[in-house]
XYZ file of C-alpha atoms in Angstrom:
461
model
C -0.008 -0.024 -0.002
C 2.943 2.390 0.864
C 4.521 1.538 -2.492
C 1.247 2.267 -4.342
C 0.948 5.614 -2.589
C 4.491 6.497 -3.764
C 3.768 5.457 -7.318
C 0.408 7.333 -7.385
C 2.074 10.420 -6.169
C 4.751 10.270 -8.799
C 2.051 9.883 -11.480
C 0.200 12.830 -10.233
C 3.238 14.995 -10.000
C 4.227 14.106 -13.526
C 0.678 15.050 -14.665
C 1.187 18.356 -12.997
C 4.302 19.064 -15.045
C 2.683 17.821 -18.207
C -0.663 19.393 -18.003
C -0.211 22.345 -15.490
C -2.875 20.914 -13.234
C -4.228 23.408 -10.771
C -2.497 23.265 -7.491
C -5.668 23.895 -5.648
C -7.139 20.707 -7.211
C -4.018 18.732 -6.594
C -3.601 19.394 -2.870
C -6.831 17.813 -1.651
C -6.352 14.861 -4.170
C -2.886 14.157 -2.707
C -4.276 14.423 0.792
C -7.034 11.827 0.055
C -4.391 9.472 -1.574
C -1.995 9.897 1.415
C -4.772 9.176 3.972
C -5.998 6.110 2.190
C -2.456 4.833 1.728
C -1.205 5.145 5.243
C -1.924 2.183 7.425
C -4.046 2.151 10.580
C -1.735 1.063 13.609
C -2.810 -1.124 16.403
C -0.193 -1.843 19.126
C -1.108 -4.493 21.728
C 1.088 -4.878 24.834
C 0.786 -7.590 27.310
C 2.031 -7.191 30.821
C 4.419 -9.766 32.348
C 3.717 -12.340 29.695
C 6.443 -14.979 29.534
C 8.205 -15.617 26.198
C 6.862 -19.296 26.100
C 3.209 -18.454 27.299
C 1.643 -18.568 23.652
C 0.767 -21.634 21.561
C 2.855 -20.229 18.766
C 5.943 -20.054 20.953
C 5.451 -23.666 22.100
C 3.304 -23.326 25.195
C 1.512 -26.763 25.997
C -1.022 -25.732 28.519
C -2.515 -22.319 27.504
C -4.816 -21.954 24.510
C -4.215 -18.833 22.555
C -5.980 -19.411 19.164
C -6.318 -15.722 18.305
C -2.673 -14.734 18.842
C -1.631 -18.038 17.202
C -3.641 -17.048 14.195
C -2.000 -13.663 14.182
C 1.395 -15.273 14.054
C 0.226 -17.602 11.089
C -0.918 -14.339 9.300
C 2.172 -12.386 9.686
C 5.720 -12.536 11.296
C 6.680 -14.108 14.475
C 10.008 -12.803 16.009
C 12.248 -15.226 18.078
C 14.839 -12.805 19.263
C 12.759 -9.753 20.241
C 13.634 -7.922 23.570
C 11.903 -5.564 25.945
C 13.784 -2.547 26.661
C 13.483 -3.396 30.359
C 12.940 -6.240 32.667
C 10.022 -4.245 34.223
C 7.047 -2.445 32.842
C 7.737 1.363 33.206
C 11.179 1.443 31.380
C 9.658 -0.551 28.515
C 6.753 1.776 28.187
C 9.021 4.740 28.331
C 11.144 3.253 25.583
C 8.036 2.521 23.501
C 6.726 6.214 23.630
C 10.077 7.950 23.271
C 11.826 5.633 20.940
C 14.924 5.753 22.875
C 16.657 3.997 25.846
C 14.625 4.894 29.004
C 17.633 5.781 30.918
C 17.765 9.094 28.946
C 14.623 10.289 30.743
C 15.838 9.765 34.257
C 14.091 7.980 37.148
C 12.284 5.327 34.920
C 14.699 2.419 35.174
C 12.214 0.659 37.457
C 8.542 0.337 37.604
C 7.085 3.345 39.395
C 5.875 2.225 42.924
C 2.185 2.062 43.916
C 1.020 5.608 44.644
C 3.647 7.240 42.669
C 6.799 5.926 44.756
C 10.312 6.109 43.563
C 12.282 3.130 44.046
C 15.927 4.092 43.751
C 17.792 7.322 44.337
C 17.131 9.108 41.139
C 13.310 8.071 41.078
C 12.966 9.040 44.796
C 14.426 12.487 44.020
C 12.133 13.090 41.103
C 9.003 11.884 43.044
C 9.912 14.318 45.905
C 10.074 17.000 43.149
C 6.747 15.719 41.729
C 8.500 15.030 38.485
C 8.514 11.291 38.264
C 7.147 10.244 34.961
C 7.924 10.485 31.249
C 8.466 14.099 30.286
C 6.244 15.084 27.215
C 9.220 16.624 25.499
C 10.763 13.088 25.433
C 7.656 11.433 23.931
C 7.453 10.944 20.226
C 5.147 8.161 19.228
C 1.594 9.591 19.597
C 2.787 13.169 19.225
C 4.492 12.328 15.882
C 1.524 10.313 14.626
C -1.030 12.887 15.637
C 0.915 15.605 13.909
C 0.869 13.345 10.724
C -2.849 13.356 10.816
C -3.621 10.207 12.855
C -6.368 9.916 15.375
C -4.853 8.495 18.370
C -5.978 6.584 21.478
C -4.563 4.656 24.444
C -6.879 2.052 25.909
C -5.274 0.290 28.843
C -2.569 0.780 31.411
C -0.394 4.087 31.479
C 2.142 3.687 34.425
C 4.281 6.480 33.156
C 3.463 8.997 35.864
C 0.683 9.902 38.236
C 1.131 13.706 38.163
C -1.174 15.701 35.921
C 1.774 16.930 33.779
C 2.357 13.237 32.717
C -1.439 12.456 31.641
C -1.648 10.500 28.496
C -3.441 13.245 26.425
C -0.442 15.508 26.943
C 1.592 12.938 25.186
C -0.411 13.280 21.940
C -3.277 10.749 22.666
C -6.754 12.176 21.732
C -8.348 9.765 24.176
C -7.402 7.645 27.200
C -9.308 4.881 29.011
C -7.691 2.693 31.566
C -5.718 2.323 34.813
C -3.247 5.164 35.540
C -0.955 2.951 37.873
C 0.107 -0.642 38.157
C -1.173 -3.791 39.993
C -4.712 -2.861 39.545
C -7.505 -5.120 40.927
C -9.166 -6.700 37.953
C -12.758 -6.251 39.454
C -12.561 -3.175 41.707
C -10.197 -1.336 39.403
C -8.019 0.064 42.335
C -4.374 -0.406 43.388
C -3.877 -2.519 46.547
C -4.771 -0.051 49.341
C -7.976 1.070 47.766
C -6.731 4.100 45.482
C -8.993 4.106 42.515
C -7.129 3.990 39.182
C -9.611 3.643 36.396
C -9.627 6.847 34.273
C -11.478 8.244 31.114
C -9.260 10.926 29.906
C -8.286 12.987 33.054
C -11.267 11.954 35.200
C -11.563 8.950 37.471
C -14.588 6.698 36.328
C -16.280 3.589 37.707
C -17.144 0.804 35.490
C -18.490 -2.706 36.305
C -16.562 -5.786 34.816
C -13.343 -7.588 34.419
C -10.559 -5.221 33.484
C -9.433 -7.103 30.582
C -12.825 -7.175 29.197
C -13.450 -3.384 29.768
C -10.295 -2.751 27.789
C -11.484 -4.852 24.943
C -14.894 -3.244 25.016
C -13.363 0.240 24.828
C -10.736 -0.641 22.128
C -13.418 -2.148 19.979
C -15.680 0.943 20.488
C -12.734 3.245 19.308
C -12.168 1.154 16.161
C -15.894 1.342 15.261
C -15.928 5.112 15.743
C -12.531 6.213 14.531
C -11.785 7.937 11.381
C -8.915 6.590 9.377
C -5.938 6.651 9.634
C -5.802 5.881 13.419
C -3.364 4.651 15.975
C -4.761 2.525 18.819
C -2.332 1.656 21.647
C -3.671 -1.152 23.935
C -1.494 -1.891 26.942
C -3.439 -4.548 28.670
C -2.787 -5.287 32.332
C -2.921 -9.121 31.990
C -1.439 -11.325 33.076
C 0.307 -8.942 35.685
C -0.757 -9.510 39.396
C -3.019 -9.491 41.146
C -3.750 -13.030 40.016
C -7.389 -13.008 39.334
C -9.103 -14.897 36.659
C -12.317 -13.753 35.084
C -14.323 -16.103 37.387
C -12.411 -14.989 40.640
C -14.294 -11.987 41.744
C -13.547 -11.284 45.504
C -15.786 -9.620 47.940
C -13.434 -6.761 48.533
C -10.385 -5.310 46.782
C -7.185 -7.420 46.826
C -4.666 -6.431 49.477
C -0.913 -5.827 48.741
C 0.012 -8.936 50.634
C -2.391 -11.184 48.814
C -1.914 -9.663 45.168
C 0.945 -12.001 44.466
C -0.742 -15.045 45.503
C -1.950 -17.236 42.611
C -1.322 -20.407 40.721
C -0.515 -21.502 37.320
C -4.192 -22.342 36.642
C -5.213 -18.885 37.546
C -2.458 -17.461 35.343
C -3.548 -19.660 32.414
C -7.208 -18.318 32.934
C -5.855 -14.773 32.622
C -3.809 -15.332 29.560
C -6.746 -17.150 27.847
C -8.974 -14.216 28.551
C -6.256 -11.947 27.233
C -6.338 -13.841 24.044
C -10.086 -13.741 23.836
C -9.999 -9.978 24.299
C -7.505 -9.665 21.536
C -9.523 -11.919 19.312
C -12.491 -9.477 19.845
C -10.363 -6.550 18.681
C -9.109 -8.290 15.754
C -12.643 -9.333 14.772
C -13.671 -5.657 15.076
C -11.060 -4.718 12.537
C -12.547 -7.212 10.202
C -16.083 -6.138 10.847
C -15.267 -2.668 10.097
C -13.312 -3.405 7.001
C -10.189 -1.950 8.521
C -8.157 -5.188 8.890
C -6.579 -5.229 5.428
C -5.288 -1.683 5.902
C -4.020 -2.183 9.472
C -0.656 -2.936 10.961
C -1.122 -4.920 13.964
C 1.711 -5.485 16.534
C 1.745 -7.559 19.639
C 4.467 -7.868 22.273
C 5.010 -8.248 26.058
C 6.568 -5.357 28.304
C 9.058 -7.812 29.889
C 9.606 -11.423 30.892
C 7.119 -13.335 33.072
C 7.175 -13.779 36.822
C 6.431 -16.892 39.080
C 3.577 -18.448 37.322
C 4.743 -17.765 33.732
C 6.676 -19.981 31.359
C 9.828 -18.103 29.910
C 11.174 -21.296 28.212
C 13.487 -22.076 26.728
C 15.260 -19.260 28.811
C 16.304 -18.795 32.352
C 15.484 -16.038 34.634
C 12.342 -13.968 34.930
C 10.975 -10.411 35.333
C 13.403 -7.999 37.047
C 16.502 -9.709 35.767
C 18.546 -9.132 32.620
C 18.880 -12.883 31.897
C 16.965 -13.766 28.749
C 13.841 -14.851 30.747
C 13.584 -11.290 32.106
C 13.921 -9.413 28.697
C 13.267 -11.632 25.707
C 9.569 -11.525 24.845
C 7.150 -12.713 22.270
C 6.447 -10.217 19.335
C 3.992 -10.683 16.377
C 3.627 -8.428 13.296
C 0.682 -8.534 10.814
C 0.507 -6.182 7.911
C -1.523 -7.549 4.994
C 0.242 -7.289 1.693
C 3.273 -5.723 3.206
C 4.798 -8.440 5.552
C 5.106 -12.038 4.473
C 2.585 -14.200 6.212
C 3.637 -17.433 8.111
C 7.147 -15.981 8.562
C 9.496 -16.732 11.584
C 12.323 -14.314 11.809
C 15.429 -14.437 13.918
C 16.211 -10.762 13.440
C 17.257 -9.101 16.744
C 14.721 -6.388 17.716
C 13.885 -4.344 20.693
C 10.799 -2.317 21.948
C 12.076 1.031 20.859
C 12.331 -0.402 17.306
C 8.589 -0.504 17.240
C 8.521 3.281 17.714
C 10.695 3.858 14.776
C 8.921 1.255 12.644
C 5.316 2.822 13.310
C 6.505 6.346 12.516
C 8.063 5.097 9.400
C 5.015 2.975 8.273
C 2.929 6.196 8.737
C 5.374 8.575 6.957
C 5.648 10.514 10.216
C 8.779 11.863 11.898
C 9.690 12.406 15.568
C 8.724 15.796 16.785
C 11.307 18.371 17.807
C 14.004 16.726 15.761
C 14.418 14.049 18.390
C 17.058 11.432 17.266
C 15.615 7.837 17.940
C 17.710 4.918 19.397
C 15.544 2.446 17.722
C 15.488 1.399 13.984
C 12.841 0.601 11.511
C 12.626 -3.022 12.119
C 9.232 -3.594 10.243
C 10.606 -1.651 7.208
C 13.602 -4.188 6.983
C 11.395 -7.064 7.228
C 9.007 -5.545 4.639
C 12.010 -5.135 2.257
C 13.558 -8.565 3.032
C 16.790 -6.700 4.310
C 18.956 -8.018 7.106
C 19.176 -5.617 10.033
C 22.643 -3.882 10.631
C 24.704 -5.285 13.400
C 24.355 -3.378 16.666
C 24.892 -3.750 20.451
C 21.921 -3.471 22.705
C 21.913 -2.443 26.481
C 19.837 -2.799 29.590
C 19.925 -1.393 33.128
C 17.448 -1.801 35.884
C 17.674 -0.225 39.254
C 15.700 -0.796 42.530
C 17.081 0.187 45.945
C 20.775 -0.597 45.922
C 20.439 -3.414 43.388
C 21.341 -2.867 39.669
C 20.949 -5.273 36.957
C 22.732 -4.613 33.692
C 22.906 -6.396 30.297
C 24.505 -6.159 26.994
C 24.034 -8.192 23.753
C 26.627 -7.908 21.148
C 26.210 -10.644 18.357
C 26.030 -13.908 20.130
C 27.673 -12.537 23.300
C 25.531 -11.681 26.144
C 26.919 -9.871 29.392
C 24.773 -10.162 32.615
C 25.835 -8.119 35.520
C 24.130 -7.880 38.972
C 25.285 -5.496 41.579
C 24.096 -5.453 45.260
C 25.553 -2.633 47.044
C 29.283 -3.196 46.780
C 29.002 -6.832 45.622
C 28.946 -7.330 41.930
C 28.975 -10.448 39.684
C 29.579 -10.281 35.891
C 28.599 -13.252 33.643
C 29.310 -13.911 30.220
C 27.205 -16.321 27.789
C 27.333 -17.191 24.168
C 23.638 -17.283 23.189
C 24.274 -19.138 19.987
C 25.341 -22.205 21.787
C 23.675 -21.512 25.219
C 20.632 -19.532 24.910
C 19.378 -20.708 28.381
C 22.432 -19.034 29.861
C 23.676 -22.085 31.809
C 27.362 -21.850 31.119
C 29.260 -18.766 32.442
C 32.205 -18.114 30.214
C 33.803 -15.086 32.013
C 36.760 -16.917 33.209
C 37.319 -18.584 29.711
C 36.901 -15.496 27.724
C 38.296 -12.435 29.741
C 38.883 -10.309 26.630
C 35.422 -10.585 25.466
C 34.135 -9.789 28.975
C 36.453 -6.891 29.170
C 35.292 -5.597 25.666
C 31.447 -5.698 26.551
C 32.237 -4.098 30.085
C 33.881 -1.291 28.128
C 31.032 -0.933 25.950
C 28.667 -0.793 28.782
C 30.479 1.876 30.518
C 30.466 3.992 27.270
C 26.753 3.511 26.989
C 26.125 4.496 30.570
C 27.972 7.685 30.075
C 26.126 8.402 26.836
C 22.513 7.942 28.167
C 23.005 10.002 31.239
C 19.784 11.874 31.996
C 19.590 15.698 31.514
C 17.253 16.188 34.463
């Protein structure tokens, strides 16, 4: 479709030269052609979903027919990473298209009630500045400037203060929880603070949160003008562990929010899949599916009840199980259906890809750290070699990670104690064999790269 737009534009421009077509007639025609050619964009983000928790990624005990069908209709990535092992940094990277470290205070999930969890975040929280600055946000702002109608339906978790509200970041509409760990039935954080919002106002709705998000997303698709950008960051299967039939008599407490079972987790993921199935069906019903680029990913690896196989580690760590996530891409006529790709991607690449697919540019001349992953897949190109970095901080603990080709550095520091491990993912994707002692030169090289990166991404605030 994008190619057709380019061809059509050249034909019209040639006609202008040959026939002196009136400019006042040409401008509306080009505008209509461009609007029809640009794809709608739907970005679906799961919360704490393990790499191996979908049928199309080998899960034996969770039924995910709708996401499995999405994989068959598009591209399934096997080496895709979240920008952080927790949700807030990944969400910051998604909206900014850059490493979340550049924004300051967002290397850890914002604590319940707007609490900073490490020194930099604590400082910003005390200044009432803990969140993603609008000036750092490019995705919705860039698409809106390019003529897209924009909406976020789902979890925000990028700042509680009014100056960080989603609509300030370029979204025309917001519906969903403002913070994290929201009760699926009472829609409040542990402790009772109401979290469900419509635009800037708290609202009350009856129902299971996954279903409410799907309802609102489907409503937006039915009412939206094209082209549109719909960002759907679902809360499932993040704690509290509550399946659709597990309605309690009172809101869950903080102590009880992490209690659960694999069976409850399975029910939550299956309801997530059903919700996504309804959204995809709505695209079909409205005739928008054929002109819509759909993306699905998770914000980080899974936790206690998830399946991160074949990798080790989980959410909160920079082992593969904490940062490697499922990612599915469907763009009819533009991406080859039924493809499995081993290209290495990361969350902030989705930002660059969506802007490129829309013919949009980052506002304010911001330079992205991500690259146009989808464009490369569309053209059948191999992505350029690059080094990827991670850093997560909470209290006095810091996890770091570096991937350079097959080599992976995992570093954990607790106060003054630090352990650096080196793995070769080509031969050891589960990170079972630490090669730090056998490959000291490679370890030193990655540590040097890491130090340079940490200096380069120092936040300005």
